[in-house]
Amino acid sequence: AAPGTAAADPPAGGAPGQPPAAAVAEKVSWTSELGVGMLSLDEADSGVPLADHLVSPEKNIFILHGGDHFTLAWMPNPPPSRDGDGAKEEEEGGTPSFDVLHWNGLPPAGPRLAHLTVAAPSGSRGPAPVRHRPTYYKPVPGQIQDVVQAHSDDKAIRPGMYETWRYEVQLAVDDPNVSGEERPPDAPRPRVFEQGPPPSPGSSWRCAACYSKRFETMCFGVNEAGSEECRHCGKRREECGWTIWLTYEELPNAQKGQCARVHAPKIVSLLRTKWPGAKVEYGDRSNPPAV
Ligand SMILES: [Zn+2]
């Protein structure tokens, strides 16, 4: 883990098909008086927040930790601090943007000074909670359990524009074999989706029950067009369920972040650890600054 993360122990491996059990850890402070901060892709990948003083430093200068490489970013004209308000910007003309300069000193992608424009509709993330708690609860039927893939046609037609693609998702069903902590009454309820009409007779479909057991069986549940029974598990389609397609806009924030982590340039996911949901522009879309 990057310096300053709150994880006391590495996360333990989870059961097949389940995410790793996150470590519960007390918050720690970063006591150095450097004045500069740090953002890390580890935060996006592990969900464990970096120390508050690193994410919200005294000076608007950040070391960026991209996993195996360090670069530098700073803001010449920082936005007014809106830490943790999480509010949608309702100003006329949308969210004001601000400049971020990014210096990568090393070849092959550098030396390069890049100019980024960032718009942060939710402001900067606030202080991390006092304790890091696991956030994996037993799935509610109808919530998205997994994003299977992005639509190959959309990827071919609009390469790199992952925010315009459709995504195949598997919805959770009520399954006594799926473990997970019971959701506390005060925890936010996940958004749920309808299974909807059956796949059109001309399209192949994927069995949701088989897909949810893919780590045990290595079967991804694909069935031929027109079939009404899964050829893998033998269940009728109405019984086993099928995966559905949603646009990026329709996805809840957690899945948007997951898709962005896979398909967006690393620097976007990295900057979003400080500015959740931020729009990041850097000129030529095919040449994002490397972190
Ligand atoms: Zn099946």
CSV table of C-alpha atoms in Angstrom, one decimal, residues 14-267:
chain,number,residue,atom,x,y,z
A,14,GLY,CA,-12.5,-13.7,-0.3
A,15,ALA,CA,-14.5,-16.8,-1.3
A,16,PRO,CA,-14.6,-17.5,-5.0
A,17,GLY,CA,-16.9,-15.1,-6.7
A,18,GLN,CA,-16.7,-12.7,-3.8
A,19,PRO,CA,-14.6,-9.6,-3.5
A,20,PRO,CA,-11.8,-9.8,-0.9
A,21,ALA,CA,-12.8,-9.0,2.6
A,22,ALA,CA,-11.6,-5.5,3.3
A,23,ALA,CA,-9.6,-4.9,6.4
A,24,VAL,CA,-11.2,-2.9,9.2
A,25,ALA,CA,-8.7,-0.4,10.4
A,26,GLU,CA,-8.5,2.7,12.6
A,27,LYS,CA,-7.7,6.0,10.8
A,28,VAL,CA,-4.1,7.2,11.0
A,29,SER,CA,-2.8,10.7,10.4
A,30,TRP,CA,0.1,11.8,8.3
A,31,THR,CA,2.2,13.8,10.6
A,32,SER,CA,4.9,15.2,8.3
A,33,GLU,CA,4.9,19.0,7.7
A,34,LEU,CA,5.8,18.7,4.1
A,35,GLY,CA,2.9,20.8,3.0
A,36,VAL,CA,2.5,18.9,-0.3
A,37,GLY,CA,0.0,16.1,-0.8
A,38,MET,CA,-0.3,12.8,-2.6
A,39,LEU,CA,-2.9,11.0,-4.5
A,40,SER,CA,-2.7,7.2,-5.2
A,41,LEU,CA,-4.3,4.8,-7.6
A,42,ASP,CA,-4.2,2.4,-4.6
A,43,GLU,CA,-7.1,4.3,-3.2
A,44,ALA,CA,-9.2,3.7,-6.3
A,45,ASP,CA,-8.3,0.0,-6.4
A,46,SER,CA,-8.5,-0.9,-2.7
A,47,GLY,CA,-11.2,1.5,-1.5
A,48,VAL,CA,-8.9,2.4,1.4
A,49,PRO,CA,-8.6,6.1,1.7
A,50,LEU,CA,-5.3,7.9,1.9
A,51,ALA,CA,-4.6,10.0,4.9
A,52,ASP,CA,-6.5,13.3,4.9
A,53,HIS,CA,-3.4,15.5,5.0
A,54,LEU,CA,-2.2,13.9,1.8
A,55,VAL,CA,-5.4,14.3,-0.1
A,56,SER,CA,-6.1,17.9,1.2
A,57,PRO,CA,-2.6,19.4,1.8
A,58,GLU,CA,-1.7,22.9,2.7
A,59,LYS,CA,-0.2,23.6,-0.8
A,60,ASN,CA,-1.9,22.6,-4.0
A,61,ILE,CA,0.9,20.4,-5.0
A,62,PHE,CA,0.6,16.6,-5.3
A,63,ILE,CA,2.8,13.6,-5.8
A,64,LEU,CA,0.8,11.2,-8.0
A,65,HIS,CA,1.3,7.5,-7.3
A,66,GLY,CA,0.1,5.6,-10.4
A,67,GLY,CA,1.0,2.2,-9.0
A,68,ASP,CA,4.6,1.8,-10.1
A,69,HIS,CA,5.5,5.4,-11.0
A,70,PHE,CA,5.5,8.8,-9.4
A,71,THR,CA,4.8,12.1,-11.1
A,72,LEU,CA,3.9,15.6,-10.0
A,73,ALA,CA,0.8,17.7,-10.3
A,74,TRP,CA,-0.1,21.2,-9.1
A,75,MET,CA,-2.8,23.7,-9.5
A,76,PRO,CA,-1.8,27.3,-10.4
A,77,ASN,CA,-5.3,28.7,-9.7
A,78,PRO,CA,-6.9,26.3,-7.2
A,79,PRO,CA,-10.7,26.1,-7.0
A,80,PRO,CA,-12.3,27.4,-3.8
A,81,SER,CA,-12.3,24.6,-1.2
A,82,ARG,CA,-15.6,22.7,-1.1
A,83,ASP,CA,-14.4,19.7,0.8
A,84,GLY,CA,-17.0,17.1,1.4
A,85,ASP,CA,-20.1,19.1,0.6
A,86,GLY,CA,-20.9,16.5,-2.0
A,87,ALA,CA,-23.4,18.9,-3.4
A,88,LYS,CA,-24.2,19.2,-7.1
A,89,GLU,CA,-23.1,22.5,-8.6
A,90,GLU,CA,-26.3,24.4,-9.6
A,91,GLU,CA,-24.6,27.4,-11.0
A,92,GLU,CA,-25.6,28.8,-14.3
A,93,GLY,CA,-23.4,27.4,-17.0
A,94,GLY,CA,-22.5,24.2,-15.2
A,95,THR,CA,-19.5,23.4,-13.0
A,96,PRO,CA,-16.6,25.8,-13.2
A,97,SER,CA,-13.3,24.1,-14.2
A,98,PHE,CA,-9.8,24.6,-13.0
A,99,ASP,CA,-6.3,23.9,-14.4
A,100,VAL,CA,-4.0,21.1,-13.3
A,101,LEU,CA,-0.4,21.0,-14.5
A,102,HIS,CA,1.2,17.6,-14.6
A,103,TRP,CA,4.9,16.8,-14.9
A,104,ASN,CA,6.2,13.4,-15.9
A,105,GLY,CA,10.0,13.5,-15.8
A,106,LEU,CA,10.8,10.0,-17.1
A,107,PRO,CA,10.9,8.4,-20.5
A,108,PRO,CA,9.2,6.7,-22.4
A,109,ALA,CA,6.1,8.9,-21.9
A,110,GLY,CA,8.1,11.9,-20.6
A,111,PRO,CA,9.6,14.3,-20.0
A,112,ARG,CA,6.2,15.9,-20.6
A,113,LEU,CA,4.4,18.9,-19.1
A,114,ALA,CA,0.7,18.4,-19.6
A,115,HIS,CA,-2.1,20.9,-19.1
A,116,LEU,CA,-5.4,19.3,-17.8
A,117,THR,CA,-8.7,20.9,-17.3
A,118,VAL,CA,-10.8,19.5,-14.4
A,119,ALA,CA,-14.4,20.1,-13.6
A,120,ALA,CA,-15.5,18.7,-10.2
A,121,PRO,CA,-19.3,18.7,-9.9
A,122,SER,CA,-19.1,17.1,-6.4
A,123,GLY,CA,-16.1,19.2,-5.2
A,124,SER,CA,-13.2,17.6,-3.3
A,125,ARG,CA,-13.7,14.5,-1.2
A,126,GLY,CA,-14.0,15.2,2.5
A,127,PRO,CA,-12.1,13.7,5.4
A,128,ALA,CA,-12.0,9.9,5.5
A,129,PRO,CA,-14.3,8.2,8.0
A,130,VAL,CA,-12.9,7.5,11.5
A,131,ARG,CA,-12.8,3.8,10.8
A,132,HIS,CA,-12.5,2.0,7.5
A,133,ARG,CA,-15.3,-0.6,7.3
A,134,PRO,CA,-15.9,-3.3,4.8
A,135,THR,CA,-18.6,-2.1,2.4
A,136,TYR,CA,-19.5,-5.5,1.0
A,137,TYR,CA,-23.0,-6.4,2.1
A,138,LYS,CA,-25.1,-9.3,1.0
A,139,PRO,CA,-26.5,-8.2,-2.4
A,140,VAL,CA,-30.1,-7.1,-2.6
A,141,PRO,CA,-32.0,-8.8,-5.4
A,142,GLY,CA,-32.0,-6.6,-8.5
A,143,GLN,CA,-28.8,-4.6,-7.6
A,144,ILE,CA,-25.9,-4.9,-10.0
A,145,GLN,CA,-23.6,-7.7,-8.9
A,146,ASP,CA,-21.1,-7.5,-11.7
A,147,VAL,CA,-20.3,-5.6,-14.8
A,148,VAL,CA,-19.6,-8.3,-17.4
A,149,GLN,CA,-18.3,-6.2,-20.3
A,150,ALA,CA,-18.6,-3.2,-22.5
A,151,HIS,CA,-20.5,-3.6,-25.8
A,152,SER,CA,-18.0,-4.5,-28.5
A,153,ASP,CA,-19.9,-2.5,-31.2
A,154,ASP,CA,-19.8,0.7,-29.0
A,155,LYS,CA,-16.1,0.2,-28.4
A,156,ALA,CA,-15.4,-0.2,-32.1
A,157,ILE,CA,-17.5,2.8,-33.2
A,158,ARG,CA,-16.4,5.2,-30.4
A,159,PRO,CA,-13.0,4.0,-29.2
A,160,GLY,CA,-12.0,5.5,-25.9
A,161,MET,CA,-15.4,7.1,-25.3
A,162,TYR,CA,-16.3,4.7,-22.5
A,163,GLU,CA,-18.9,7.2,-21.1
A,164,THR,CA,-21.0,6.6,-24.2
A,165,TRP,CA,-20.9,2.8,-24.3
A,166,ARG,CA,-23.4,0.2,-23.1
A,167,TYR,CA,-22.4,-2.3,-20.4
A,168,GLU,CA,-23.6,-5.8,-19.8
A,169,VAL,CA,-24.5,-6.3,-16.1
A,170,GLN,CA,-25.6,-9.2,-14.0
A,171,LEU,CA,-28.3,-8.5,-11.4
A,172,ALA,CA,-28.2,-10.2,-8.0
A,173,VAL,CA,-30.8,-12.8,-7.3
A,174,ASP,CA,-31.9,-14.0,-3.8
A,175,ASP,CA,-29.3,-16.8,-3.2
A,176,PRO,CA,-28.8,-18.3,0.2
A,177,ASN,CA,-25.3,-19.5,-0.9
A,178,VAL,CA,-24.1,-16.0,-1.4
A,179,SER,CA,-22.4,-14.6,1.7
A,180,GLY,CA,-21.9,-11.1,2.8
A,181,GLU,CA,-22.7,-9.0,5.9
A,182,GLU,CA,-26.3,-8.0,6.5
A,183,ARG,CA,-26.8,-4.4,5.5
A,184,PRO,CA,-27.3,-2.1,8.5
A,185,PRO,CA,-30.6,-0.3,8.5
A,186,ASP,CA,-28.9,3.1,8.1
A,187,ALA,CA,-26.7,2.1,5.2
A,188,PRO,CA,-27.8,3.5,1.8
A,189,ARG,CA,-29.8,1.0,-0.2
A,190,PRO,CA,-28.3,0.1,-3.6
A,191,ARG,CA,-30.3,1.0,-6.7
A,192,VAL,CA,-32.2,-2.0,-8.1
A,193,PHE,CA,-33.1,-2.8,-11.7
A,194,GLU,CA,-35.9,-4.8,-13.3
A,195,GLN,CA,-35.0,-8.0,-15.2
A,196,GLY,CA,-37.2,-6.6,-18.0
A,197,PRO,CA,-38.4,-8.3,-21.2
A,198,PRO,CA,-36.6,-11.5,-22.3
A,199,PRO,CA,-33.7,-11.2,-24.8
A,200,SER,CA,-34.9,-10.9,-28.4
A,201,PRO,CA,-35.2,-14.3,-30.2
A,202,GLY,CA,-32.4,-13.2,-32.6
A,203,SER,CA,-29.8,-12.6,-29.9
A,204,SER,CA,-27.6,-14.9,-27.8
A,205,TRP,CA,-28.1,-14.5,-24.1
A,206,ARG,CA,-26.1,-15.1,-20.9
A,207,CYS,CA,-27.4,-17.1,-18.0
A,208,ALA,CA,-27.2,-15.0,-14.8
A,209,ALA,CA,-27.1,-18.0,-12.5
A,210,CYS,CA,-24.2,-19.6,-14.4
A,211,TYR,CA,-22.3,-16.3,-14.7
A,212,SER,CA,-22.5,-15.7,-10.9
A,213,LYS,CA,-20.7,-19.1,-10.4
A,214,ARG,CA,-18.1,-18.6,-13.1
A,215,PHE,CA,-15.1,-18.7,-10.7
A,216,GLU,CA,-16.0,-22.2,-9.6
A,217,THR,CA,-17.1,-23.5,-12.9
A,218,MET,CA,-15.2,-21.4,-15.5
A,219,CYS,CA,-18.5,-21.4,-17.4
A,220,PHE,CA,-19.6,-17.9,-18.5
A,221,GLY,CA,-23.2,-18.9,-19.3
A,222,VAL,CA,-23.5,-17.9,-22.9
A,223,ASN,CA,-26.5,-19.5,-24.7
A,224,GLU,CA,-27.6,-19.5,-28.4
A,225,ALA,CA,-30.2,-17.2,-29.7
A,226,GLY,CA,-33.8,-18.5,-29.4
A,227,SER,CA,-33.1,-21.1,-26.7
A,228,GLU,CA,-35.3,-20.8,-23.6
A,229,GLU,CA,-33.4,-23.1,-21.4
A,230,CYS,CA,-29.7,-22.7,-20.3
A,231,ARG,CA,-27.6,-25.4,-22.0
A,232,HIS,CA,-25.2,-25.3,-19.0
A,233,CYS,CA,-27.4,-25.6,-15.9
A,234,GLY,CA,-30.5,-26.8,-17.6
A,235,LYS,CA,-32.7,-24.2,-15.9
A,236,ARG,CA,-35.5,-22.4,-17.8
A,237,ARG,CA,-34.6,-18.8,-18.6
A,238,GLU,CA,-37.3,-17.3,-16.4
A,239,GLU,CA,-35.8,-19.3,-13.5
A,240,CYS,CA,-32.0,-18.6,-14.0
A,241,GLY,CA,-32.3,-15.0,-15.2
A,242,TRP,CA,-30.2,-13.3,-17.9
A,243,THR,CA,-27.8,-10.4,-18.0
A,244,ILE,CA,-29.1,-7.0,-19.2
A,245,TRP,CA,-27.5,-4.0,-21.0
A,246,LEU,CA,-27.4,-0.5,-19.5
A,247,THR,CA,-25.9,2.7,-20.8
A,248,TYR,CA,-23.0,4.2,-18.8
A,249,GLU,CA,-25.4,7.0,-17.6
A,250,GLU,CA,-27.8,4.4,-16.2
A,251,LEU,CA,-25.1,2.8,-14.0
A,252,PRO,CA,-24.9,3.7,-10.3
A,253,ASN,CA,-21.8,5.6,-9.3
A,254,ALA,CA,-20.0,2.6,-8.0
A,255,GLN,CA,-20.2,0.8,-11.3
A,256,LYS,CA,-19.4,4.0,-13.2
A,257,GLY,CA,-16.2,4.1,-11.2
A,258,GLN,CA,-15.5,0.5,-11.9
A,259,CYS,CA,-15.9,0.9,-15.6
A,260,ALA,CA,-13.8,4.1,-15.6
A,261,ARG,CA,-11.1,2.2,-13.7
A,262,VAL,CA,-11.0,-0.4,-16.5
A,263,HIS,CA,-11.5,1.9,-19.6
A,264,ALA,CA,-10.5,5.4,-18.6
A,265,PRO,CA,-6.9,6.6,-18.6
A,266,LYS,CA,-5.2,6.0,-15.2
A,267,ILE,CA,-4.8,9.7,-14.5
